[in-house]
Coordinates of C-alpha atoms in Angstrom, one line a residue:
M1021 CA -20.2 -121.2 23.3
S1022 CA -21.6 -121.8 19.8
M1023 CA -19.6 -123.8 17.3
N1024 CA -20.2 -124.1 13.5
A1025 CA -23.0 -126.7 13.2
D1026 CA -21.7 -127.8 9.8
L1027 CA -18.3 -129.0 11.0
G1028 CA -17.8 -132.8 11.0
K1029 CA -20.9 -133.5 9.0
P1030 CA -20.9 -135.9 6.0
R1031 CA -20.8 -133.9 2.7
E1032 CA -21.4 -134.5 -1.0
L1033 CA -18.2 -135.0 -3.0
T1034 CA -17.6 -134.1 -6.6
G1035 CA -16.3 -136.8 -9.0
L1036 CA -12.7 -135.6 -8.5
Q1037 CA -13.1 -135.5 -4.7
Q1038 CA -14.5 -139.0 -4.7
R1039 CA -11.6 -140.3 -6.8
R1040 CA -9.1 -138.6 -4.4
A1041 CA -11.0 -140.2 -1.4
L1042 CA -10.2 -143.6 -2.8
Y1043 CA -6.4 -143.0 -2.9
Q1044 CA -4.7 -145.1 -0.3
P1045 CA -1.5 -143.4 1.0
E1046 CA 1.7 -145.5 1.2
L1047 CA 3.4 -146.2 4.5
P1048 CA 7.1 -146.7 5.1
P1049 CA 7.9 -150.4 5.9
C1050 CA 8.6 -149.6 9.5
L1051 CA 4.9 -148.5 10.0
E1052 CA 3.2 -151.2 8.1
G1053 CA 1.1 -153.8 9.9
K1054 CA 0.3 -154.1 13.6
A1055 CA 3.8 -154.7 14.9
I1056 CA 5.9 -151.6 15.4
R1057 CA 9.5 -151.9 16.4
V1058 CA 11.4 -149.0 17.9
E1059 CA 14.9 -148.3 19.0
F1060 CA 16.0 -145.5 21.3
G1061 CA 19.0 -143.4 20.3
D1062 CA 21.0 -140.5 21.6
S1063 CA 19.4 -137.8 23.7
T1064 CA 18.1 -134.7 21.8
T1065 CA 19.9 -131.4 22.3
T1066 CA 19.7 -127.8 21.1
I1067 CA 21.0 -126.6 17.8
D1068 CA 22.9 -123.8 19.6
P1069 CA 24.8 -125.2 22.6
T1070 CA 24.8 -121.7 24.2
C1071 CA 21.0 -121.8 24.9
A1072 CA 21.0 -125.4 26.3
N1073 CA 20.9 -124.3 29.9
M1074 CA 18.0 -122.0 29.3
V1075 CA 16.1 -124.7 27.5
V1076 CA 16.8 -127.2 30.3
Q1077 CA 15.4 -124.8 32.9
E1078 CA 12.3 -124.2 30.8
F1079 CA 11.7 -127.9 30.0
P1080 CA 13.2 -130.0 32.8
N1081 CA 10.7 -132.8 32.3
T1082 CA 10.7 -133.1 28.6
F1083 CA 14.1 -131.9 27.3
G1084 CA 16.8 -134.4 26.4
Q1085 CA 14.5 -137.3 25.7
P1086 CA 16.1 -139.9 23.4
L1087 CA 15.5 -140.0 19.7
V1088 CA 13.1 -142.9 18.6
H1089 CA 14.1 -144.8 15.5
F1090 CA 11.2 -146.8 13.9
L1091 CA 12.6 -150.0 12.5
K1092 CA 11.1 -152.6 10.1
P1093 CA 9.6 -155.5 12.2
N1094 CA 11.5 -158.7 12.1
K1095 CA 9.8 -162.1 11.6
M1096 CA 9.2 -162.6 15.4
D1097 CA 7.6 -159.2 15.8
A1098 CA 5.4 -159.7 12.7
Q1099 CA 4.1 -163.0 14.1
A1100 CA 3.3 -161.5 17.6
N1101 CA -0.4 -161.0 18.3
D1102 CA -0.1 -159.1 21.5
E1103 CA -3.3 -157.0 22.0
H1104 CA -2.5 -153.4 22.9
P1105 CA -4.8 -151.8 25.5
P1106 CA -7.3 -149.3 24.1
I1107 CA -6.3 -145.6 24.2
R1108 CA -8.2 -142.3 24.0
V1109 CA -6.7 -139.5 21.9
G1110 CA -7.8 -136.0 21.1
V1111 CA -6.8 -134.1 17.9
V1112 CA -7.1 -130.4 17.2
F1113 CA -6.3 -128.1 14.3
S1114 CA -4.4 -125.1 15.7
G1115 CA -2.5 -123.6 12.8
R1116 CA -3.5 -122.1 9.4
Q1117 CA -5.2 -124.5 7.1
S1118 CA -2.8 -126.4 4.9
P1119 CA -3.3 -129.3 2.5
G1120 CA -2.9 -132.7 4.1
G1121 CA -4.3 -131.8 7.5
H1122 CA -7.2 -134.2 7.2
N1123 CA -4.8 -137.1 6.4
V1124 CA -3.0 -136.6 9.7
I1125 CA -6.3 -137.4 11.4
W1126 CA -6.9 -140.3 9.1
G1127 CA -3.5 -141.7 9.8
I1128 CA -4.0 -141.4 13.6
Y1129 CA -7.4 -143.1 13.3
D1130 CA -6.1 -146.1 11.3
A1131 CA -3.1 -146.5 13.5
M1132 CA -5.2 -146.6 16.7
K1133 CA -7.8 -149.0 15.3
T1134 CA -5.0 -151.3 14.0
Q1135 CA -3.7 -151.7 17.5
N1136 CA -7.1 -152.0 19.2
L1137 CA -10.6 -151.5 17.7
Q1138 CA -11.8 -150.2 21.1
S1139 CA -9.5 -147.1 20.9
V1140 CA -11.3 -143.8 20.6
L1141 CA -10.2 -140.7 18.6
L1142 CA -12.0 -137.4 19.5
G1143 CA -11.8 -134.3 17.3
F1144 CA -12.1 -130.9 18.9
I1145 CA -14.6 -128.8 17.0
G1146 CA -13.6 -125.2 16.3
G1147 CA -9.9 -125.6 16.9
T1148 CA -8.3 -124.5 20.1
E1149 CA -11.5 -122.8 21.2
G1150 CA -13.2 -126.2 21.0
L1151 CA -10.4 -127.6 23.1
F1152 CA -10.8 -125.0 25.8
A1153 CA -14.6 -125.5 25.8
N1154 CA -14.5 -129.4 25.6
Q1155 CA -16.5 -129.5 22.3
T1156 CA -15.8 -132.8 20.7
L1157 CA -16.8 -135.1 17.9
E1158 CA -16.0 -138.9 18.0
I1159 CA -14.2 -139.7 14.7
T1160 CA -15.5 -142.8 13.0
D1161 CA -15.1 -144.3 9.5
D1162 CA -18.5 -142.9 8.4
V1163 CA -17.6 -139.4 9.5
L1164 CA -14.0 -139.5 8.2
S1165 CA -14.9 -141.0 4.8
A1166 CA -15.8 -137.6 3.2
Y1167 CA -12.5 -136.0 4.3
R1168 CA -9.8 -138.5 3.3
N1169 CA -7.2 -136.9 0.9
Q1170 CA -9.3 -133.6 0.9
G1171 CA -8.0 -130.1 1.3
G1172 CA -8.8 -127.5 4.0
F1173 CA -9.4 -127.8 7.7
D1174 CA -13.2 -127.9 7.3
F1175 CA -13.6 -131.3 9.0
L1176 CA -13.1 -129.8 12.5
G1177 CA -12.4 -126.1 11.7
R1178 CA -10.0 -123.8 13.5
T1179 CA -10.1 -120.6 15.5
V1180 CA -7.2 -118.8 17.3
D1181 CA -3.8 -120.3 16.9
Q1182 CA -2.5 -120.2 20.5
I1183 CA -2.5 -122.2 23.7
H1184 CA -0.1 -120.2 25.8
T1185 CA -1.9 -118.0 28.4
T1186 CA -2.4 -119.4 31.9
E1187 CA -6.1 -119.5 31.3
Q1188 CA -5.8 -121.3 28.0
V1189 CA -3.3 -123.9 29.3
N1190 CA -5.4 -124.6 32.4
A1191 CA -8.5 -125.0 30.2
A1192 CA -6.7 -127.4 27.8
M1193 CA -5.4 -129.5 30.8
S1194 CA -8.9 -129.6 32.4
T1195 CA -10.4 -130.8 29.1
C1196 CA -7.8 -133.6 28.7
C1197 CA -8.3 -134.7 32.3
D1198 CA -12.1 -134.7 32.0
L1199 CA -11.9 -136.7 28.8
D1200 CA -9.3 -139.1 30.3
L1201 CA -7.1 -138.6 27.2
D1202 CA -3.9 -140.6 26.8
G1203 CA -2.7 -138.3 24.1
L1204 CA -3.4 -134.9 22.5
V1205 CA -2.3 -134.2 18.9
I1206 CA -1.9 -130.6 17.9
I1207 CA -1.8 -130.0 14.2
G1208 CA -0.2 -126.7 13.1
G1209 CA 2.9 -124.7 12.3
V1210 CA 5.7 -122.9 14.3
T1211 CA 3.5 -121.2 16.9
S1212 CA 1.3 -124.2 17.4
N1213 CA 4.2 -126.6 17.9
S1214 CA 5.8 -124.1 20.4
D1215 CA 2.6 -124.3 22.3
A1216 CA 2.6 -128.1 22.1
A1217 CA 6.1 -128.2 23.6
Q1218 CA 5.1 -125.9 26.4
L1219 CA 1.8 -127.8 27.0
A1220 CA 3.7 -131.2 27.2
E1221 CA 6.0 -129.7 29.8
T1222 CA 3.1 -128.3 31.9
F1223 CA 1.2 -131.6 31.7
A1224 CA 4.3 -133.6 32.9
N1225 CA 4.9 -131.1 35.7
H1226 CA 1.2 -131.6 36.9
N1227 CA 1.3 -135.3 36.5
C1228 CA -1.4 -135.2 33.8
K1229 CA -1.2 -138.5 31.9
T1230 CA -2.0 -136.9 28.5
K1231 CA 1.0 -137.0 26.2
V1232 CA 1.2 -134.1 23.8
V1233 CA 2.4 -134.5 20.1
G1234 CA 2.9 -131.7 17.7
V1235 CA 2.6 -132.4 14.0
P1236 CA 4.2 -129.9 11.6
V1237 CA 1.5 -129.1 9.1
S1238 CA 2.3 -125.7 7.5
L1239 CA 2.3 -124.4 4.0
N1240 CA 5.3 -122.2 4.9
G1241 CA 7.8 -125.1 5.0
D1242 CA 9.6 -123.4 7.8
L1243 CA 9.1 -126.0 10.6
K1244 CA 12.0 -128.2 9.6
N1245 CA 15.3 -129.5 11.0
Q1246 CA 17.7 -132.4 10.6
F1247 CA 14.9 -134.8 11.4
V1248 CA 11.9 -133.2 9.7
E1249 CA 12.8 -132.4 6.1
T1250 CA 9.7 -130.5 5.3
T1251 CA 6.2 -129.8 6.5
V1252 CA 2.8 -131.3 5.4
G1253 CA 1.2 -129.1 2.8
F1254 CA 4.4 -127.4 1.5
D1255 CA 4.5 -129.6 -1.7
T1256 CA 0.9 -129.0 -2.6
V1257 CA 1.0 -125.2 -2.0
C1258 CA 4.2 -124.8 -4.1
K1259 CA 2.7 -126.8 -6.9
V1260 CA -0.5 -124.8 -7.0
N1261 CA 1.4 -121.5 -6.7
S1262 CA 3.9 -122.5 -9.4
Q1263 CA 1.1 -123.2 -11.8
L1264 CA -0.3 -119.7 -11.1
I1265 CA 3.1 -118.0 -11.5
S1266 CA 3.8 -119.8 -14.7
N1267 CA 0.5 -118.7 -16.1
V1268 CA 1.4 -115.1 -15.2
C1269 CA 4.8 -115.6 -16.9
L1270 CA 3.2 -116.7 -20.1
D1271 CA 0.7 -113.7 -19.9
A1272 CA 3.7 -111.4 -19.4
I1273 CA 5.6 -112.6 -22.5
S1274 CA 2.4 -112.6 -24.6
A1275 CA 1.5 -109.0 -23.8
G1276 CA 5.1 -107.8 -23.7
K1277 CA 4.3 -104.6 -21.8
Y1278 CA 3.8 -105.4 -18.1
Y1279 CA 6.0 -106.3 -15.1
H1280 CA 4.1 -108.6 -12.7
F1281 CA 5.0 -108.3 -9.0
V1282 CA 4.0 -111.6 -7.3
R1283 CA 4.0 -112.1 -3.6
V1284 CA 3.6 -115.6 -2.2
M1285 CA 2.9 -116.8 1.4
G1286 CA 5.6 -118.1 3.6
W1287 CA 5.4 -115.9 6.7
K1288 CA 9.0 -115.1 7.9
A1289 CA 10.8 -117.7 5.8
S1290 CA 11.1 -117.8 2.0
H1291 CA 10.9 -121.6 1.3
V1292 CA 7.7 -121.2 -0.8
A1293 CA 9.2 -118.4 -2.9
L1294 CA 12.5 -120.4 -3.5
E1295 CA 10.6 -123.6 -4.5
C1296 CA 8.2 -121.7 -6.7
A1297 CA 11.1 -119.9 -8.4
L1298 CA 12.9 -123.1 -9.2
Q1299 CA 9.6 -124.6 -10.6
S1300 CA 8.4 -121.7 -12.7
Q1301 CA 11.6 -119.7 -13.3
P1302 CA 10.4 -116.0 -13.2
N1303 CA 12.8 -113.3 -14.2
M1304 CA 13.7 -112.0 -10.7
V1305 CA 13.4 -113.5 -7.2
I1306 CA 14.0 -111.7 -3.9
L1307 CA 14.2 -113.8 -0.8
G1308 CA 13.9 -112.2 2.7
E1309 CA 16.9 -114.2 3.9
E1310 CA 19.4 -112.8 1.4
V1311 CA 18.1 -109.2 2.0
A1312 CA 18.5 -109.6 5.7
F1313 CA 22.0 -111.2 5.3
S1314 CA 23.3 -108.4 3.0
K1315 CA 21.4 -105.7 5.1
L1316 CA 20.0 -104.2 1.9
T1317 CA 17.9 -101.1 2.4
L1318 CA 14.6 -100.5 0.6
K1319 CA 16.4 -98.0 -1.7
E1320 CA 19.1 -100.5 -2.6
I1321 CA 16.5 -103.2 -3.4
I1322 CA 14.6 -100.8 -5.6
S1323 CA 17.8 -99.8 -7.4
K1324 CA 18.7 -103.5 -8.1
I1325 CA 15.2 -104.2 -9.5
C1326 CA 15.5 -101.1 -11.7
D1327 CA 18.9 -102.2 -12.9
G1328 CA 17.3 -105.5 -13.9
V1329 CA 14.5 -103.7 -15.8
Q1330 CA 17.1 -101.7 -17.7
A1331 CA 19.1 -104.7 -18.6
R1332 CA 16.0 -106.3 -20.0
A1333 CA 15.1 -103.1 -21.9
A1334 CA 18.5 -103.2 -23.5
Q1335 CA 17.3 -106.4 -25.1
E1336 CA 14.0 -104.7 -26.0
K1337 CA 12.1 -106.7 -23.4
Y1338 CA 9.6 -104.5 -21.5
H1339 CA 7.9 -107.3 -19.5
G1340 CA 8.9 -109.5 -16.7
V1341 CA 7.9 -111.3 -13.5
L1342 CA 9.3 -110.6 -10.1
L1343 CA 8.6 -113.0 -7.2
I1344 CA 9.0 -112.0 -3.6
S1345 CA 8.3 -113.7 -0.2
E1346 CA 5.7 -112.6 2.2
G1347 CA 8.2 -111.9 4.9
L1348 CA 10.4 -109.7 2.8
I1349 CA 9.0 -106.5 4.4
E1350 CA 10.4 -107.5 7.8
S1351 CA 13.8 -108.5 6.3
I1352 CA 14.6 -104.9 5.2
P1353 CA 16.5 -103.4 8.2
E1354 CA 14.7 -100.0 8.4
M1355 CA 11.3 -101.6 7.8
F1356 CA 11.9 -104.1 10.5
A1357 CA 12.8 -101.4 13.0
L1358 CA 9.7 -99.4 12.1
I1359 CA 7.5 -102.5 12.5
Q1360 CA 9.1 -103.2 15.8
E1361 CA 8.3 -99.7 17.1
I1362 CA 4.7 -100.1 15.9
N1363 CA 4.4 -103.5 17.6
I1364 CA 5.7 -102.1 20.9
L1365 CA 3.1 -99.3 20.8
H1366 CA 0.4 -101.9 20.0
S1367 CA 1.6 -103.9 23.1
N1368 CA 1.3 -100.8 25.2
K1369 CA -2.3 -100.5 24.1
V1370 CA -1.8 -97.3 22.1
P1371 CA -4.8 -96.8 19.8
E1372 CA -4.0 -97.2 16.1
N1373 CA -4.8 -93.6 15.3
N1374 CA -2.4 -92.4 17.9
I1375 CA 0.6 -94.6 16.9
P1376 CA 2.0 -92.3 14.1
S1377 CA 2.3 -89.4 16.5
Q1378 CA 4.3 -91.5 19.0
L1379 CA 6.9 -92.9 16.7
S1380 CA 10.6 -91.8 17.0
P1381 CA 11.8 -89.0 14.7
W1382 CA 13.6 -91.4 12.3
A1383 CA 10.6 -93.8 12.2
T1384 CA 8.3 -90.9 11.6
A1385 CA 10.4 -89.8 8.6
L1386 CA 10.3 -93.3 7.1
Y1387 CA 6.6 -93.7 7.9
N1388 CA 5.8 -90.5 6.1
Y1389 CA 7.9 -91.5 3.1
L1390 CA 5.8 -94.6 2.5
P1391 CA 2.7 -94.6 0.4
P1392 CA -0.6 -94.1 2.3
F1393 CA -1.8 -97.7 1.7
I1394 CA 1.3 -99.2 3.3
R1395 CA 1.0 -96.8 6.3
R1396 CA -2.5 -98.1 6.9
E1397 CA -1.4 -101.7 6.6
L1398 CA 1.5 -101.3 8.9
L1399 CA -0.8 -100.1 11.7
L1400 CA -3.1 -103.2 11.5
H1401 CA -3.3 -105.0 14.8
Q1402 CA -0.8 -107.8 15.4
D1403 CA -1.4 -111.5 14.8
S1404 CA -1.9 -113.9 17.7
D1405 CA 1.9 -114.3 18.1
N1406 CA 2.4 -110.5 18.5
S1407 CA 4.0 -110.1 15.0
A1408 CA 2.9 -107.9 12.1
Q1409 CA 0.1 -109.2 9.8
L1410 CA 2.5 -109.9 7.0
S1411 CA -0.3 -111.3 4.7
Q1412 CA -2.1 -107.9 4.9
I1413 CA 0.9 -105.8 3.9
D1414 CA 1.0 -105.3 0.2
T1415 CA 4.8 -105.4 -0.2
E1416 CA 4.5 -106.2 -3.9
Q1417 CA 2.5 -103.0 -4.4
L1418 CA 5.1 -101.0 -2.4
L1419 CA 7.9 -102.3 -4.6
A1420 CA 6.0 -101.7 -7.8
H1421 CA 5.1 -98.1 -6.7
L1422 CA 8.7 -97.3 -5.9
V1423 CA 10.2 -99.0 -8.9
E1424 CA 7.8 -97.0 -11.2
A1425 CA 8.9 -93.8 -9.5
E1426 CA 12.6 -94.6 -9.9
M1427 CA 12.2 -95.7 -13.6
N1428 CA 10.3 -92.4 -14.3
K1429 CA 13.1 -90.5 -12.6
R1430 CA 15.8 -92.3 -14.6
M1431 CA 13.8 -91.6 -17.8
K1432 CA 13.7 -87.9 -17.1
E1433 CA 17.4 -87.8 -16.3
G1434 CA 18.1 -89.6 -19.6
K1435 CA 19.6 -92.7 -17.8
Y1436 CA 16.8 -94.9 -19.1
I1437 CA 15.6 -95.0 -22.7
G1438 CA 12.7 -97.3 -23.4
R1439 CA 9.0 -97.7 -22.9
K1440 CA 7.2 -96.4 -19.8
F1441 CA 7.3 -98.9 -16.9
S1442 CA 3.9 -100.5 -16.1
S1443 CA 3.2 -103.0 -13.4
V1444 CA 0.5 -105.5 -12.3
C1445 CA 0.5 -106.9 -8.7
H1446 CA -0.6 -110.2 -7.3
F1447 CA -0.8 -111.9 -3.9
F1448 CA -1.1 -115.6 -4.0
G1449 CA -2.0 -116.1 -0.3
Y1450 CA -5.2 -118.1 -0.2
Q1451 CA -5.5 -119.8 -3.6
A1452 CA -3.6 -122.9 -2.5
R1453 CA -4.4 -123.4 1.2
G1454 CA -7.6 -125.4 0.5
S1455 CA -6.3 -127.4 -2.5
L1456 CA -6.6 -131.1 -2.8
P1457 CA -3.3 -132.4 -1.5
S1458 CA -0.7 -134.0 -3.7
N1459 CA 0.1 -137.7 -3.3
F1460 CA 3.3 -136.6 -1.5
D1461 CA 1.4 -134.7 1.1
C1462 CA -1.3 -137.4 1.3
D1463 CA 1.4 -140.0 2.1
Y1464 CA 3.5 -137.7 4.3
A1465 CA 0.5 -136.6 6.4
Y1466 CA -0.9 -140.1 6.8
A1467 CA 2.5 -141.4 8.1
M1468 CA 3.6 -138.2 9.9
M1469 CA 5.7 -138.3 13.0
S1470 CA 7.0 -135.2 14.7
V1471 CA 10.1 -134.3 16.6
K1472 CA 9.4 -131.6 19.1
R1473 CA 12.1 -129.0 19.0
H1474 CA 12.9 -126.8 22.0
S1475 CA 15.6 -124.8 20.4
R1476 CA 16.6 -121.9 18.2
S1477 CA 17.0 -122.2 14.5
P1478 CA 20.2 -121.1 12.7
G1479 CA 20.1 -117.3 12.3
A1480 CA 17.2 -116.8 14.7
V1481 CA 17.2 -113.9 17.1
P1482 CA 17.6 -115.2 20.8
T1483 CA 14.6 -114.7 23.0
G1484 CA 14.1 -114.7 26.7
K1485 CA 11.9 -117.8 26.5
P1486 CA 12.6 -120.9 24.4
V1487 CA 10.2 -121.2 21.4
I1488 CA 10.4 -122.8 18.0
H1489 CA 11.6 -120.3 15.5
P1490 CA 10.8 -120.6 11.8
S1491 CA 13.7 -122.3 10.0
P1492 CA 15.0 -119.9 7.3
V1493 CA 16.2 -120.7 3.8
D1494 CA 19.8 -122.0 4.1
L1495 CA 21.9 -119.6 2.1
Q1496 CA 24.7 -122.1 2.0
G1497 CA 22.4 -124.9 0.9
K1498 CA 22.3 -126.6 -2.5
A1499 CA 18.8 -125.3 -3.4
Y1500 CA 19.8 -121.7 -2.9
A1501 CA 23.1 -122.3 -4.8
L1502 CA 21.0 -123.6 -7.7
L1503 CA 18.9 -120.5 -7.8
R1504 CA 21.9 -118.2 -7.8
E1505 CA 23.5 -120.3 -10.6
K1506 CA 20.4 -119.7 -12.8
A1507 CA 19.7 -116.1 -11.7
S1508 CA 21.2 -114.3 -14.7
S1509 CA 19.5 -116.7 -17.1
F1510 CA 16.2 -116.2 -15.4
L1511 CA 16.6 -112.4 -15.6
L1512 CA 17.4 -112.1 -19.3
D1513 CA 16.4 -115.3 -21.2
D1514 CA 12.7 -115.7 -20.4
F1515 CA 13.1 -119.5 -20.0
Y1516 CA 9.7 -119.7 -18.2
R1517 CA 8.8 -123.1 -17.0
T1518 CA 5.3 -124.5 -17.0
P1519 CA 4.8 -127.3 -14.4
G1520 CA 1.0 -127.3 -14.8
G1521 CA -1.5 -128.4 -12.2
I1522 CA -1.0 -131.1 -9.6
Q1523 CA -0.9 -134.5 -11.1
F1524 CA -2.9 -137.2 -9.4
D1525 CA -2.2 -139.9 -12.1
G1526 CA 0.5 -140.4 -14.7
S1527 CA 4.2 -139.6 -14.9
G1528 CA 4.1 -136.5 -12.8
T1529 CA 2.3 -138.0 -9.9
N1530 CA 5.2 -138.5 -7.6
V1531 CA 7.4 -135.5 -8.4
K1532 CA 8.9 -134.1 -5.2
P1533 CA 9.7 -130.5 -4.3
I1534 CA 12.9 -129.4 -6.1
T1535 CA 14.4 -128.0 -3.0
L1536 CA 13.9 -131.3 -1.2
T1537 CA 15.3 -133.3 -4.1
V1538 CA 18.4 -131.1 -4.6
E1539 CA 19.3 -131.3 -0.9
D1540 CA 19.1 -135.1 -0.9
Q1541 CA 19.2 -135.2 2.9
D1542 CA 19.5 -138.3 5.0
Y1543 CA 20.7 -136.8 8.3
L1544 CA 20.3 -139.9 10.5
G1545 CA 21.7 -142.2 7.8
D1546 CA 24.8 -140.0 7.5
I1547 CA 25.2 -140.0 11.3
E1548 CA 25.1 -143.8 11.3
L1549 CA 27.7 -143.9 8.5
L1550 CA 30.0 -141.5 10.4
Q1551 CA 29.6 -143.6 13.6
D1552 CA 30.5 -146.7 11.5
Y1553 CA 33.7 -145.1 10.3
L1554 CA 34.7 -143.9 13.8
E1555 CA 34.2 -147.4 15.1
K1556 CA 36.4 -148.8 12.3
V1557 CA 39.1 -146.2 13.2
R1558 CA 38.9 -147.2 16.9
N1559 CA 39.3 -150.9 15.9
I1560 CA 42.5 -150.0 13.9
V1561 CA 44.1 -147.6 16.3
K1562 CA 44.3 -149.6 19.5
P1563 CA 47.1 -149.8 22.1
G1564 CA 49.8 -151.8 20.4
C1565 CA 49.3 -150.5 16.9
S1566 CA 52.4 -149.2 15.1
R1567 CA 53.6 -145.7 15.7
E1568 CA 53.2 -144.9 11.9
I1569 CA 49.5 -145.8 12.1
L1570 CA 49.0 -143.7 15.2
K1571 CA 50.8 -140.7 13.7
A1572 CA 48.7 -141.0 10.5
A1573 CA 45.5 -141.2 12.6
I1574 CA 46.4 -138.1 14.6
S1575 CA 47.4 -136.1 11.5
S1576 CA 44.1 -137.1 9.7
M1577 CA 41.9 -136.4 12.7
S1578 CA 43.6 -133.0 13.3
S1579 CA 43.0 -132.0 9.7
V1580 CA 39.4 -133.1 9.9
K1581 CA 38.9 -131.0 13.1
D1582 CA 40.5 -127.9 11.4
V1583 CA 38.2 -128.3 8.3
L1584 CA 35.1 -128.7 10.4
K1585 CA 36.0 -125.6 12.5
V1586 CA 36.3 -123.5 9.3
M1587 CA 33.0 -124.9 8.0
S1588 CA 31.3 -124.1 11.2
A1589 CA 32.2 -120.4 11.1
P1590 CA 29.7 -118.0 9.6
F1591 CA 30.3 -116.5 6.2
Y1592 CA 30.2 -112.8 5.6
A1593 CA 30.1 -112.2 1.8
E1594 CA 27.4 -109.9 0.5
L1595 CA 24.9 -111.7 -1.7
P1596 CA 23.8 -110.2 -5.0
L1597 CA 20.1 -110.4 -5.7
F1598 CA 20.9 -111.4 -9.3
N1599 CA 24.0 -111.3 -11.5
L1600 CA 23.9 -108.9 -14.5
N1601 CA 27.2 -110.1 -15.8

């Protein structure tokens, strides 16, 4: 098969690219130098205990492996000069391009060469298709030099984002065996890491020596858990998009006559929209998670937006900026059901032109209610993971169209007095994916370690086969609480924030994502702190202690258990999109 002949070739860099190429990412102390000290901890488990048995059955060889803690080397480790045997590793881009992907390769290369100069790193040209066809490029300093700290995936390229059919898995295993690989690194998002987990299990089951590692590189920020706080590329994409959104905000307030409807990428989760909202402070933000939780219909969403427009008009403000997430369309109950029907018909090989005639009566009514451009987009063939092509559905134009119709209706009925509603629509989907990565993403990608997750995320819909589900925005988290706290001010006060472009030097160089800073997570550190307290309690409450101490311990532990039980229960309050009071 033919591959792009330009992939992996040296290229001419601009002055800015050359300066970025000189940046040396920082490593945490535990990964500095040749000596790496590890400590094995508790066995991994599922987030939801009810699906543990299913996961164990699907991953008998790889589930329940112990957590690995990387520790700072002690003096004896640092003085050791043991030569590690050379290894052979392959690396492939599987997911959508995201800033920082090239630094994952650079970090792997440097780590391998630090341990043994004879180690070999092979890149698969053309993504997973290159993996199946055994199309490789040996990665050297000379080849890598033009791609350090650079955006995009153009070093090796990418094709389809899947390795899950029997033919694909067998082709990948055949390639790894033919190349005598000790390891295979798959760089990508949710789907790619699900495939990595399945591939690791298959290799172990067939006694293939190749170890599979999945690295969470995704602009969506949705491949996260207690051990992985964010994904490579998320910081950069949010900073680029926030600059664009803030520019639109300033344009809106300058002209004073347009409402800008802005859709940002994020697939099924709204992490990008939440982060960009906190950075740029548009007037209204609608996250898919809050719509799904409150089960808001399309009509209710339109009504709430129109209420916001009227509240601003009462202050003689006829402009504004509305930010929505890419996955919003699937979060609306009736739209999700319609998309599901269409997906089933696609799966049954029904031609696109025949799908409308085979919808159920209620789906037909909804389909006919929608504008023609949305109908066409809903019928587009599915993505490689059998879901709707969310990036191709102009949800922002649908909302703008329906809001304008409702505002005109309210004006005719005398319920709205003010200027005629006018809108401008934007989709920031591709502007940030190839950006030069921020220092945060350069460092994070270079030192990245992945925890493979064979479990469901909170709020995910159970499936018949264990896969990694996108991690949604936590509606009980501190970042979302901050957004809700500021929502009414965002709506009415026009306190637009201008973060500017990505800073590579100066005071703004090391600014982290607001959502990451607000949450201030140290999951493993907190577990260690809890274990330390429990050990102290055990030392105090031993056989022979006084009855008063024993009663106090029982009472305290009972109270703790009751509190934790209440906190673990789901909450059911409806969430307002924004507060007009």
